[in-house]
Short mmCIF file of C-alpha atoms and ligand atoms in Angstrom, two decimals:
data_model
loop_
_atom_site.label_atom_id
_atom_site.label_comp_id
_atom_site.label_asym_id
_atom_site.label_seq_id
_atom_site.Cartn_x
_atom_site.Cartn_y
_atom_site.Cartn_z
CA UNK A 8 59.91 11.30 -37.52
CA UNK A 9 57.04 10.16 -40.06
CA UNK A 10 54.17 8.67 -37.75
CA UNK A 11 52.11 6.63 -38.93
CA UNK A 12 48.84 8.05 -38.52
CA UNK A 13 47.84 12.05 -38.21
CA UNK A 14 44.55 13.23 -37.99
CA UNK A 15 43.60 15.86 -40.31
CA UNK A 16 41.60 18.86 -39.57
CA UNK A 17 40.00 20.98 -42.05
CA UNK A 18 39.82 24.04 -40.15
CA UNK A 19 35.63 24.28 -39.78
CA UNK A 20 35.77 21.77 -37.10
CA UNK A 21 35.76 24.30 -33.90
CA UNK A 22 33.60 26.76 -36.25
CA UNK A 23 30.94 24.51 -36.15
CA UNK A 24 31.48 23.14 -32.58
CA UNK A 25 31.42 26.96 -31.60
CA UNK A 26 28.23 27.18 -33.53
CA UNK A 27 27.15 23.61 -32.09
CA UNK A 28 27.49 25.18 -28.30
CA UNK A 29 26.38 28.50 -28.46
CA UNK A 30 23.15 27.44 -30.79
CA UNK A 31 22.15 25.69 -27.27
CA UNK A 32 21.33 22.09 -28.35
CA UNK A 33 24.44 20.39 -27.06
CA UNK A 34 22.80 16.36 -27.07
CA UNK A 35 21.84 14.14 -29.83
CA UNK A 36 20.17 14.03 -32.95
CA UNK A 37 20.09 18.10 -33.18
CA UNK A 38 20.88 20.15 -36.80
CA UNK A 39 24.40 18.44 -37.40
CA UNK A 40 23.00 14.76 -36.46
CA UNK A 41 20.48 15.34 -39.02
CA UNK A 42 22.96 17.22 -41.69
CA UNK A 43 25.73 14.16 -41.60
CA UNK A 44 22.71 11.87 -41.74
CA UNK A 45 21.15 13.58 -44.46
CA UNK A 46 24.77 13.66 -46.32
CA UNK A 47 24.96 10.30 -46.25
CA UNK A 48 21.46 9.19 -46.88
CA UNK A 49 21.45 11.31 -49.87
CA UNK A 50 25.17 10.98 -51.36
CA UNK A 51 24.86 6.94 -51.20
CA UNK A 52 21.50 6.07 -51.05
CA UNK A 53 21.81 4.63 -47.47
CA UNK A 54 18.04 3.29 -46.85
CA UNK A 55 18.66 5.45 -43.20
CA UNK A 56 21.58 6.30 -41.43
CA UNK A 57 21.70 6.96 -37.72
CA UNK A 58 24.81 8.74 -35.85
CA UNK A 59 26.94 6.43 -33.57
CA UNK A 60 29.33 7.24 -30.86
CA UNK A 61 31.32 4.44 -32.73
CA UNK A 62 31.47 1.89 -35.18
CA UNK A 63 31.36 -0.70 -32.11
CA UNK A 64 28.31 0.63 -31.04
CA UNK A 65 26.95 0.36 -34.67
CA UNK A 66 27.54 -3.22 -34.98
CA UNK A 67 25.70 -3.41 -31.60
CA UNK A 68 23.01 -1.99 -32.90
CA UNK A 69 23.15 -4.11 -35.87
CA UNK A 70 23.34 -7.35 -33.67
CA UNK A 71 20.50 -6.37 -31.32
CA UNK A 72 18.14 -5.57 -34.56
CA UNK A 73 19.31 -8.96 -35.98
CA UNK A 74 17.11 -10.48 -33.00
CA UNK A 75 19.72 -12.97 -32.77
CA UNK A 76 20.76 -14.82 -29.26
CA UNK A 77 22.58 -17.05 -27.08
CA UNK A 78 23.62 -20.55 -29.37
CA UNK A 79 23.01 -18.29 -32.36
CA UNK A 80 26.09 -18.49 -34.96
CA UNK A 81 27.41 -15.63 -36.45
CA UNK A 82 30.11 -15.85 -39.22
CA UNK A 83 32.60 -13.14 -39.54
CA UNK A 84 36.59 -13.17 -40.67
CA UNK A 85 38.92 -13.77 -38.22
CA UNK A 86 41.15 -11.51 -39.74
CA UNK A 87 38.98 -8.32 -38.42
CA UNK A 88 38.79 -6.01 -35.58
CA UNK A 89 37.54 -7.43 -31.81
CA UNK A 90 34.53 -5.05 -32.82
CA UNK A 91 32.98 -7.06 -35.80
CA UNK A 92 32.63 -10.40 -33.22
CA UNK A 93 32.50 -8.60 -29.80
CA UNK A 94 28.77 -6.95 -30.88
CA UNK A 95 27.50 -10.66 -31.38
CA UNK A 96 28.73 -11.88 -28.55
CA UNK A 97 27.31 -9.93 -25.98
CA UNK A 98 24.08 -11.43 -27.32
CA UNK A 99 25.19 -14.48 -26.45
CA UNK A 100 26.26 -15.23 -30.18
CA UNK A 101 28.57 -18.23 -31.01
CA UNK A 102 31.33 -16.80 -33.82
CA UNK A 103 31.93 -19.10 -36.62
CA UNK A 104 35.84 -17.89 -37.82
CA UNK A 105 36.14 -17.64 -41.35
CA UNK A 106 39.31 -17.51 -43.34
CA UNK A 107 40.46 -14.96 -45.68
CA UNK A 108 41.21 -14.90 -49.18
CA UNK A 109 44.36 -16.29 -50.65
CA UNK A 110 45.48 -12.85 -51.76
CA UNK A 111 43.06 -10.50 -49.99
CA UNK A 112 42.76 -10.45 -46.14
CA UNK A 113 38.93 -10.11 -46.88
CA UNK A 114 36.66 -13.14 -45.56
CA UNK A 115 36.84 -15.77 -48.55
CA UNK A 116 33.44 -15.59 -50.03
CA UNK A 117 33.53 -19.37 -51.75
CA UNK A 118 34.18 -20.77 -48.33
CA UNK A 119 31.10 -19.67 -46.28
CA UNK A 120 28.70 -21.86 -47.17
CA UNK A 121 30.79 -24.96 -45.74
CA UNK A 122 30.24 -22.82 -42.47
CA UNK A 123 26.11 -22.01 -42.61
CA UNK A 124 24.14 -24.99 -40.27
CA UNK A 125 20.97 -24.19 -39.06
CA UNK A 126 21.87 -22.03 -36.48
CA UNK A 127 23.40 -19.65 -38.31
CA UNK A 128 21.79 -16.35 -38.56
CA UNK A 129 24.14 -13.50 -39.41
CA UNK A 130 27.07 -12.75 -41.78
CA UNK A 131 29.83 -10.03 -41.29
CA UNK A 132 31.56 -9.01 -44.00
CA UNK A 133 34.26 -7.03 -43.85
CA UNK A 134 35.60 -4.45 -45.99
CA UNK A 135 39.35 -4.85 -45.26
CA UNK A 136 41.15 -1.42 -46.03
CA UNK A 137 37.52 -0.51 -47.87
CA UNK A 138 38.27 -2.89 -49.72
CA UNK A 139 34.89 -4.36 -50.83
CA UNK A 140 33.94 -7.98 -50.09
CA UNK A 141 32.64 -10.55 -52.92
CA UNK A 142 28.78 -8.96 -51.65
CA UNK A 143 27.21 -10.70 -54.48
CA UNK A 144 28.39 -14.29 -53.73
CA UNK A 145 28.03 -13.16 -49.86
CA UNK A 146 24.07 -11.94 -50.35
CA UNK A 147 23.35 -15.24 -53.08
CA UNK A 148 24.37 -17.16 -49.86
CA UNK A 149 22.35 -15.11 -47.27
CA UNK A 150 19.20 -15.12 -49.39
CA UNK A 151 19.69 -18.63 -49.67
CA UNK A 152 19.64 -19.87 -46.31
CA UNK A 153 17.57 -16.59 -45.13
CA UNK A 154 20.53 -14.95 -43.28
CA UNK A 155 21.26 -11.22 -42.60
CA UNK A 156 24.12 -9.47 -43.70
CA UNK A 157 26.17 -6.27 -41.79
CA UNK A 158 28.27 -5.12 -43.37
CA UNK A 159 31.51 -3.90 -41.48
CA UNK A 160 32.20 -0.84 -43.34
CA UNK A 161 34.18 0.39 -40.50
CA UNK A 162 37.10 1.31 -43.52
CA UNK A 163 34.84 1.80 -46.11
CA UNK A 164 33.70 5.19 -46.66
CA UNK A 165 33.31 6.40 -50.36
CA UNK A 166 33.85 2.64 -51.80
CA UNK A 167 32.16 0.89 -53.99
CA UNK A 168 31.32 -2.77 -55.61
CA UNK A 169 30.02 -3.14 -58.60
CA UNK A 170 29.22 0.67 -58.36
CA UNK A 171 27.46 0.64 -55.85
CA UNK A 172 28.56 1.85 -52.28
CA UNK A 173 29.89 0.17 -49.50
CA UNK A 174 27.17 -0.19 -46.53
CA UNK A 175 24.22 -0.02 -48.79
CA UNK A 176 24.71 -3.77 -50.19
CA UNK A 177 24.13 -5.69 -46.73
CA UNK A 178 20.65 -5.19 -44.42
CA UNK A 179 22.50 -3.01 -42.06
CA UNK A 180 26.24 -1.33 -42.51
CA UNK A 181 28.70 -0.62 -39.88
CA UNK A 182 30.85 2.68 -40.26
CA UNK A 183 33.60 4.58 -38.21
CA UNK A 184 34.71 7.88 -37.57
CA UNK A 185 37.34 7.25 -35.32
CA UNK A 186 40.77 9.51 -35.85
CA UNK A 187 42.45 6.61 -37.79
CA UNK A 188 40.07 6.47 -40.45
CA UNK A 189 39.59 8.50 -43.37
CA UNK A 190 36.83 10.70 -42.20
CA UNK A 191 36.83 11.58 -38.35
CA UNK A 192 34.92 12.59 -35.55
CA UNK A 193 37.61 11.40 -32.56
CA UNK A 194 35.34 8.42 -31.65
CA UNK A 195 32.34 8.16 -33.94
CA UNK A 196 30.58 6.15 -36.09
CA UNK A 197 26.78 5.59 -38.25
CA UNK A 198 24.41 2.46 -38.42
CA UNK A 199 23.24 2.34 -42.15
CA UNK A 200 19.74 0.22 -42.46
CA UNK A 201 18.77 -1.08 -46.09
CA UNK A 202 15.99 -3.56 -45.61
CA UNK A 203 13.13 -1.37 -44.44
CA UNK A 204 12.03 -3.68 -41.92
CA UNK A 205 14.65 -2.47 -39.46
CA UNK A 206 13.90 1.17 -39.81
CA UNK A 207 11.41 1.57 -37.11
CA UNK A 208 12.96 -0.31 -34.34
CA UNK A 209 16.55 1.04 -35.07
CA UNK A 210 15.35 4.71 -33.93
CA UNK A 211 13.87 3.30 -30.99
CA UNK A 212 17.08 1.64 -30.02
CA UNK A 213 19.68 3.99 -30.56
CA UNK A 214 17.17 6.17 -28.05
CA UNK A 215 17.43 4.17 -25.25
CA UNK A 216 14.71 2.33 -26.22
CA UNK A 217 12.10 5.12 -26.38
CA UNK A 218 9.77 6.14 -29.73
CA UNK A 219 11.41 9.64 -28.98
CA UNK A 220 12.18 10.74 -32.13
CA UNK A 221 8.29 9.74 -33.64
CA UNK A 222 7.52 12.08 -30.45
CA UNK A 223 9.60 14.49 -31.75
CA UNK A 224 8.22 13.89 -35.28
CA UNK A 225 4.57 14.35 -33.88
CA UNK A 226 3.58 10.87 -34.80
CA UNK A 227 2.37 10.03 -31.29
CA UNK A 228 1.51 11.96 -28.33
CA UNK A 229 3.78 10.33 -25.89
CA UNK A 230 6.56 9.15 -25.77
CA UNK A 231 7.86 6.00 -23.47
CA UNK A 232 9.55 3.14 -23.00
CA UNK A 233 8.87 0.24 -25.75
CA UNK A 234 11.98 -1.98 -26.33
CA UNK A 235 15.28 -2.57 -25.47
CA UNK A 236 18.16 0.02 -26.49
CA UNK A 237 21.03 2.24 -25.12
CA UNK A 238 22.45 5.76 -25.73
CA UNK A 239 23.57 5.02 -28.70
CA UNK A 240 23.94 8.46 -30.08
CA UNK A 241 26.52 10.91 -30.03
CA UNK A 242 26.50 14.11 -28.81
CA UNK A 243 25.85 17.77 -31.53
CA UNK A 244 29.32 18.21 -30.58
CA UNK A 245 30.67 15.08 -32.51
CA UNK A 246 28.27 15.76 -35.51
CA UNK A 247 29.61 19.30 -35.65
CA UNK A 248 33.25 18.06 -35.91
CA UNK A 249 32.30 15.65 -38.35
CA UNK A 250 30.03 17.82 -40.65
CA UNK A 251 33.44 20.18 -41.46
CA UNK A 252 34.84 16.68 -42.55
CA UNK A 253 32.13 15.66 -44.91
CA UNK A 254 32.21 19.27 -46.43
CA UNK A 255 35.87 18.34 -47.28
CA UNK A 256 35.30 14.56 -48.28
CA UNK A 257 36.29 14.99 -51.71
CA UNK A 258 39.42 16.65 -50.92
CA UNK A 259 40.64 14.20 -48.40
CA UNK A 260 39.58 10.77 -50.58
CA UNK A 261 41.49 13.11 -54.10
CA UNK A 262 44.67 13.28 -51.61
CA UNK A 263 44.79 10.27 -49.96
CA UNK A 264 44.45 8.27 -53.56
CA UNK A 265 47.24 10.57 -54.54
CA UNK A 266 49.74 9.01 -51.89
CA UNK A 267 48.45 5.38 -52.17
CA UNK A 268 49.53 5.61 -56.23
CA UNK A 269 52.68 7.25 -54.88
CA UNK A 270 53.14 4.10 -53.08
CA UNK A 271 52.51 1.56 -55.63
CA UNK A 272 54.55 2.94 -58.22
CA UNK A 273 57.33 3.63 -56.31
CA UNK A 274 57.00 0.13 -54.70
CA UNK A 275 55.86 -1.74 -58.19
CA UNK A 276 59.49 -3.06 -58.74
CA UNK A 277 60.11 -4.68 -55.33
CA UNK A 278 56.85 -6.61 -55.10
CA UNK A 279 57.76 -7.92 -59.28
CA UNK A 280 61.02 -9.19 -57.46
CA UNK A 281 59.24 -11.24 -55.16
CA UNK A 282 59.96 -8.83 -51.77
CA UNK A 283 56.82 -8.55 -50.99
CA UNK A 284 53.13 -8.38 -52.17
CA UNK A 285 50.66 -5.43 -52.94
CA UNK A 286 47.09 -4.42 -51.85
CA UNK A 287 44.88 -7.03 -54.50
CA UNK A 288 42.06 -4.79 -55.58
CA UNK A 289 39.65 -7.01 -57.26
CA UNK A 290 38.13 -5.85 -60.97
CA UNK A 291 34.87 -5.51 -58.69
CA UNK A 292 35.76 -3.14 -56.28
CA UNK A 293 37.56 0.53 -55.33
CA UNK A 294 40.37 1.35 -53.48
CA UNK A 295 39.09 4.20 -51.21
CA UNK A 296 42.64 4.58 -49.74
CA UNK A 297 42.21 3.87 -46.36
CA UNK A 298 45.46 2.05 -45.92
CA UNK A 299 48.75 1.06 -47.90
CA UNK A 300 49.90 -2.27 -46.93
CA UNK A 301 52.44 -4.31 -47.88
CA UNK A 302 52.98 -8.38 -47.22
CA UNK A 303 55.75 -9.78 -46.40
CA UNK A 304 57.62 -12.77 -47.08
CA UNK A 305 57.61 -13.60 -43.02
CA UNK A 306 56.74 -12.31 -39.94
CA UNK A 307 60.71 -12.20 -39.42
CA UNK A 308 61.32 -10.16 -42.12
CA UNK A 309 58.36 -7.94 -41.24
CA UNK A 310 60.04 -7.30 -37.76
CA UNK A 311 62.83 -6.68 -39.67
CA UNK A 312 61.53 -3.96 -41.67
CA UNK A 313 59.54 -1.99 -38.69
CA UNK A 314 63.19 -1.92 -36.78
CA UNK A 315 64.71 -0.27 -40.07
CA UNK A 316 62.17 2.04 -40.87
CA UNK A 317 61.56 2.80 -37.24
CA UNK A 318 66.09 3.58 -37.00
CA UNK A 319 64.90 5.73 -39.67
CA UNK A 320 62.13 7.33 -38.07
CA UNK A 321 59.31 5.97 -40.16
CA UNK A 322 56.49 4.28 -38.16
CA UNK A 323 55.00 1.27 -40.14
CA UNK A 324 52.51 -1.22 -37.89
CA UNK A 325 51.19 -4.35 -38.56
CA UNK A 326 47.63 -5.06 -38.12
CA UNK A 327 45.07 -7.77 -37.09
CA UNK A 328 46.24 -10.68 -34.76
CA UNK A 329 43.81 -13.70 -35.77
CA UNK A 330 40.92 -13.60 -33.04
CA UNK A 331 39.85 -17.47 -33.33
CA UNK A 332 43.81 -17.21 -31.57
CA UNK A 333 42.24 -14.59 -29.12
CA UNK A 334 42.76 -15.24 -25.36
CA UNK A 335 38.83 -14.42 -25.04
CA UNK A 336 38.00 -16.67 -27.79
CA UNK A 337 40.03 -20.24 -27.04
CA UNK A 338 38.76 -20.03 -22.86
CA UNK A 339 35.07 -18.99 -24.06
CA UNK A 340 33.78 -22.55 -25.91
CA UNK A 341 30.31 -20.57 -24.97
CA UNK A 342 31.12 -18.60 -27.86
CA UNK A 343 32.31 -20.98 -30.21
CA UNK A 344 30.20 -23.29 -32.13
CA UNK A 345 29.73 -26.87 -30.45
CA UNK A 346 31.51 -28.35 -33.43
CA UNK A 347 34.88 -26.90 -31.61
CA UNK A 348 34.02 -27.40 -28.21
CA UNK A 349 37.52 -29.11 -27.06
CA UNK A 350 40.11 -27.03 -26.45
CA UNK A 351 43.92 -28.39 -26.96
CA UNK A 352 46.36 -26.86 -24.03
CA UNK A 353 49.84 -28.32 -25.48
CA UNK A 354 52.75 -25.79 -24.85
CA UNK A 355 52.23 -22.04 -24.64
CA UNK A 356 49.80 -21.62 -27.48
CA UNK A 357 45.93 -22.76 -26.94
CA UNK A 358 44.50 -23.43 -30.06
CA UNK A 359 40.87 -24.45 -31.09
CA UNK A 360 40.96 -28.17 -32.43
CA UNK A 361 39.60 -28.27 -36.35
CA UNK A 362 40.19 -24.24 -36.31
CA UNK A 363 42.18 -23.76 -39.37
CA UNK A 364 42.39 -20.48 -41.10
CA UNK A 365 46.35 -20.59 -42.93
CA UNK A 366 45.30 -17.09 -44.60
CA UNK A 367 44.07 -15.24 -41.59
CA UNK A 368 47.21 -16.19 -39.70
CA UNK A 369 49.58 -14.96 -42.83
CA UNK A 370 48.05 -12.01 -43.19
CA UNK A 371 48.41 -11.72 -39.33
CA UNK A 372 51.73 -12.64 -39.16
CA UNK A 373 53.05 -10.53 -42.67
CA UNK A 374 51.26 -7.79 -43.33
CA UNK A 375 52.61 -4.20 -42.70
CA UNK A 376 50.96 -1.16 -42.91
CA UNK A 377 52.99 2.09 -44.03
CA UNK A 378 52.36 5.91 -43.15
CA UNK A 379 49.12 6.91 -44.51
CA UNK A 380 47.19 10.53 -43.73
CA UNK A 381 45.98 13.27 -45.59
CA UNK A 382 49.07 15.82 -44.60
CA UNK A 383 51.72 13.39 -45.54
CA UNK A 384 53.85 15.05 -48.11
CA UNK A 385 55.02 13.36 -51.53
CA UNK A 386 58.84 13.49 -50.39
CA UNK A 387 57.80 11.80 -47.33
CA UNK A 388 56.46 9.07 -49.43
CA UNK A 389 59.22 9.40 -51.24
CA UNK A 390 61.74 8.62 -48.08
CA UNK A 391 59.49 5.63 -46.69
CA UNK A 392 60.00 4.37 -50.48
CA UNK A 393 63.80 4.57 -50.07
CA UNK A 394 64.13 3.14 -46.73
CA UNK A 395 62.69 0.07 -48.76
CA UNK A 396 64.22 0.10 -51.14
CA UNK A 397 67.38 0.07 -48.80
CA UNK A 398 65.92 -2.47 -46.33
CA UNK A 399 66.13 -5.14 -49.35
CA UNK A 400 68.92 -4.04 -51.27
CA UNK A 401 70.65 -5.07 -48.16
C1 PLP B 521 37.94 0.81 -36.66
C2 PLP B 521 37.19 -0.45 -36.84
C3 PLP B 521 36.13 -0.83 -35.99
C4 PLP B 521 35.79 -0.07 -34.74
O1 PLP B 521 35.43 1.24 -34.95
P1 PLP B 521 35.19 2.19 -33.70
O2 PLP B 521 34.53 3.39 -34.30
O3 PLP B 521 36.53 2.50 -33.11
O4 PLP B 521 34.30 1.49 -32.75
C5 PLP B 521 35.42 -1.98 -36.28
N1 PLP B 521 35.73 -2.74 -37.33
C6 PLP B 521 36.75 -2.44 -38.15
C7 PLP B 521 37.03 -3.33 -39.33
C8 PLP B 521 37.52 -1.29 -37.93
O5 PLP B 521 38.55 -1.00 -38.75
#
């Protein structure tokens, strides 16, 4: 059996844990919170980054530092994880769906600005597969109409556009460590804060809304209660894991670009035929190798294609069901903007009248995502590849 995902370990992980526990500062922002922080400040010129227990609480973060609230509109892809809108709306947001690109599940960057009003106050991109977004069209339009931009780099560790990385283009960036991404921490993730304005209040936030760490620093005497916040942070035991990862980060991303090009060229001649199509990696941006997808021709082909790699014992998943679809989204017009208030209950399917998104729902309905972690051996590859090959020679 090939899964589909399998968490790699590097083999410092428990060393450091070991050395986390027995060094007797077991909570938050200890030596390892400050080493993975420092790694990544450093490495990619984050403005700060701050420690998460997850990318979700990240982007909560990120939404309670935009100062946004209820009847505020926030536009993010449809095409995304419940995450990237589910932050917003617990401040009371209204999401503003926006479709993907024609040949990219990424949010199409030329059809935003149809989408700002004067409620809008936020824009989530979304690197898709780390792939990056069109930032500069996406920041031309937030400078514009004096919007903020978070990134959802939830995928998009060591990637770049234009050169420069992923979560440093946007005022804040969004990244996770969970076990199906390419760097882990079993739930994790890191707020990244460019635009210095946020700096101050993000610390006091992710400490439960205490100035405990300019206590800590020795900037003031006391420390107390000043705004509002959570536990944000994760545990010396979670930065330990993850620091053994980031020692290896190099290793993983050389391996796990290794199998992605084993992928395309073995897979090069079906998608010429017209089987299927292949990851579009625009002339701006990197391919971090996150994920190797593949898009069908329909969604009953792509069932098609699980059932005969899975009678091979090959597990390939598809991704992303379209959330302006969601059952939270079509019975919440709170969250919705006013513009789509009515809500159309004809036969099983409740859709949101004048929600259109045709490239969201292909990608929902046709794209397939094959075997992809840093163990998974080049025959292996090589097998998935003939099961393909077999599935359309059919
Ligand atoms: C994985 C993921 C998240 C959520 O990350 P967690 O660390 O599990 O909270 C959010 N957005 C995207 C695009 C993701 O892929």
């Amino acid at each position: 059996m090939i899964s589909f995902n399998k968490p790699f370990l590097t083999g410092k992980e428990t060393h450091y844990i070991y050395d986390a526990v027995y060094g007797g500062k077991l909570s938050g922002n200890g030596v390892y919170t400050k080493k993975c922080q420092d790694f990544f400040e450093q490495r990619y010129g984050f403005g700060k980054a701050l420690m998460t227990t997850s990318c979700t609480d990240a982007l909560e973060m990120a939404a309670i530092l935009s100062g946004v609230g209820p009847g505020d509109e926030v536009i993010v892809p449809s095409y995304t994880f419940v995450s990237s809108a589910l932050a917003f709306v617990r401040q009371g947001c209204r999401i503003v769906f926006a479709d993907s690109c024609n040949d990219n599940p990424n949010i199409d960057a030329d059809k935003i600005e149809r989408l700002v009003t004067e409620r809008t106050r936020v824009i989530v991109p979304v690197h898709y597969a780390g792939v990056a977004c069109d930032m500069d069209k996406i920041m031309d339009i937030a400078l514009r109409h004096n919007l903020i931009v978070v990134e959802d780099a939830a995928q998009a560790v060591d990637s770049y556009y234009k050169g420069r990385p992923l979560g440093s283009i946007g005022h804040m960036g969004c990244f996770s460590f969970h076990e199906t991404k390419n760097i882990i921490a079993g739930e994790g993730g890191m707020l990244t804060i460019n635009d210095s304005r946020f700096i101050r209040r993000s610390e006091i936030i992710w400490e439960k809304g205490t100035n405990r760490s300019e206590f800590f620093r020795g900037e003031v005497n006391k420390y107390g209660w000043v705004d509002t916040g959570s536990s944000f942070l994760p545990s010396e035991l979670v930065t330990a894991f993850l620091w053994a990862q980031l020692e290896n980060i190099d290793v993983i991303q050389q391996r796990r670009k290794e199998i992605w090009h084993e992928y395309l060229s073995g897979l090069l001649h079906l998608a010429e035929k017209g089987c299927f199509t292949l990851p579009d990696i625009p002339a701006y941006a990197t391919n971090n190798a996150h994920m190797f997808y593949i898009v069908c021709r329909s969604i009953e082909e792509r069932t098609a294609l699980i059932k005969h790699l899975k009678d091979n014992g090959v597990l390939s998943v598809f991704h992303y069901l379209s959330l302006h679809r969601s059952a939270f989204y079509t019975s919440h017009p709170e969250h919705r903007p006013e513009s789509l208030g009515m809500v159309d209950a004809d036969g099983d399917e409740v859709t949101v009248v004048g929600l259109d998104l045709p490239n969201c729902d292909h990608f929902a309905d046709c794209l397939l995502r094959l075997p992809m972690f840093y163990e998974l051996a080049n025959d292996e590859v090589g097998f998935v590849i003939d099961k393909i090959n077999e599935f359309y020679s059919r």
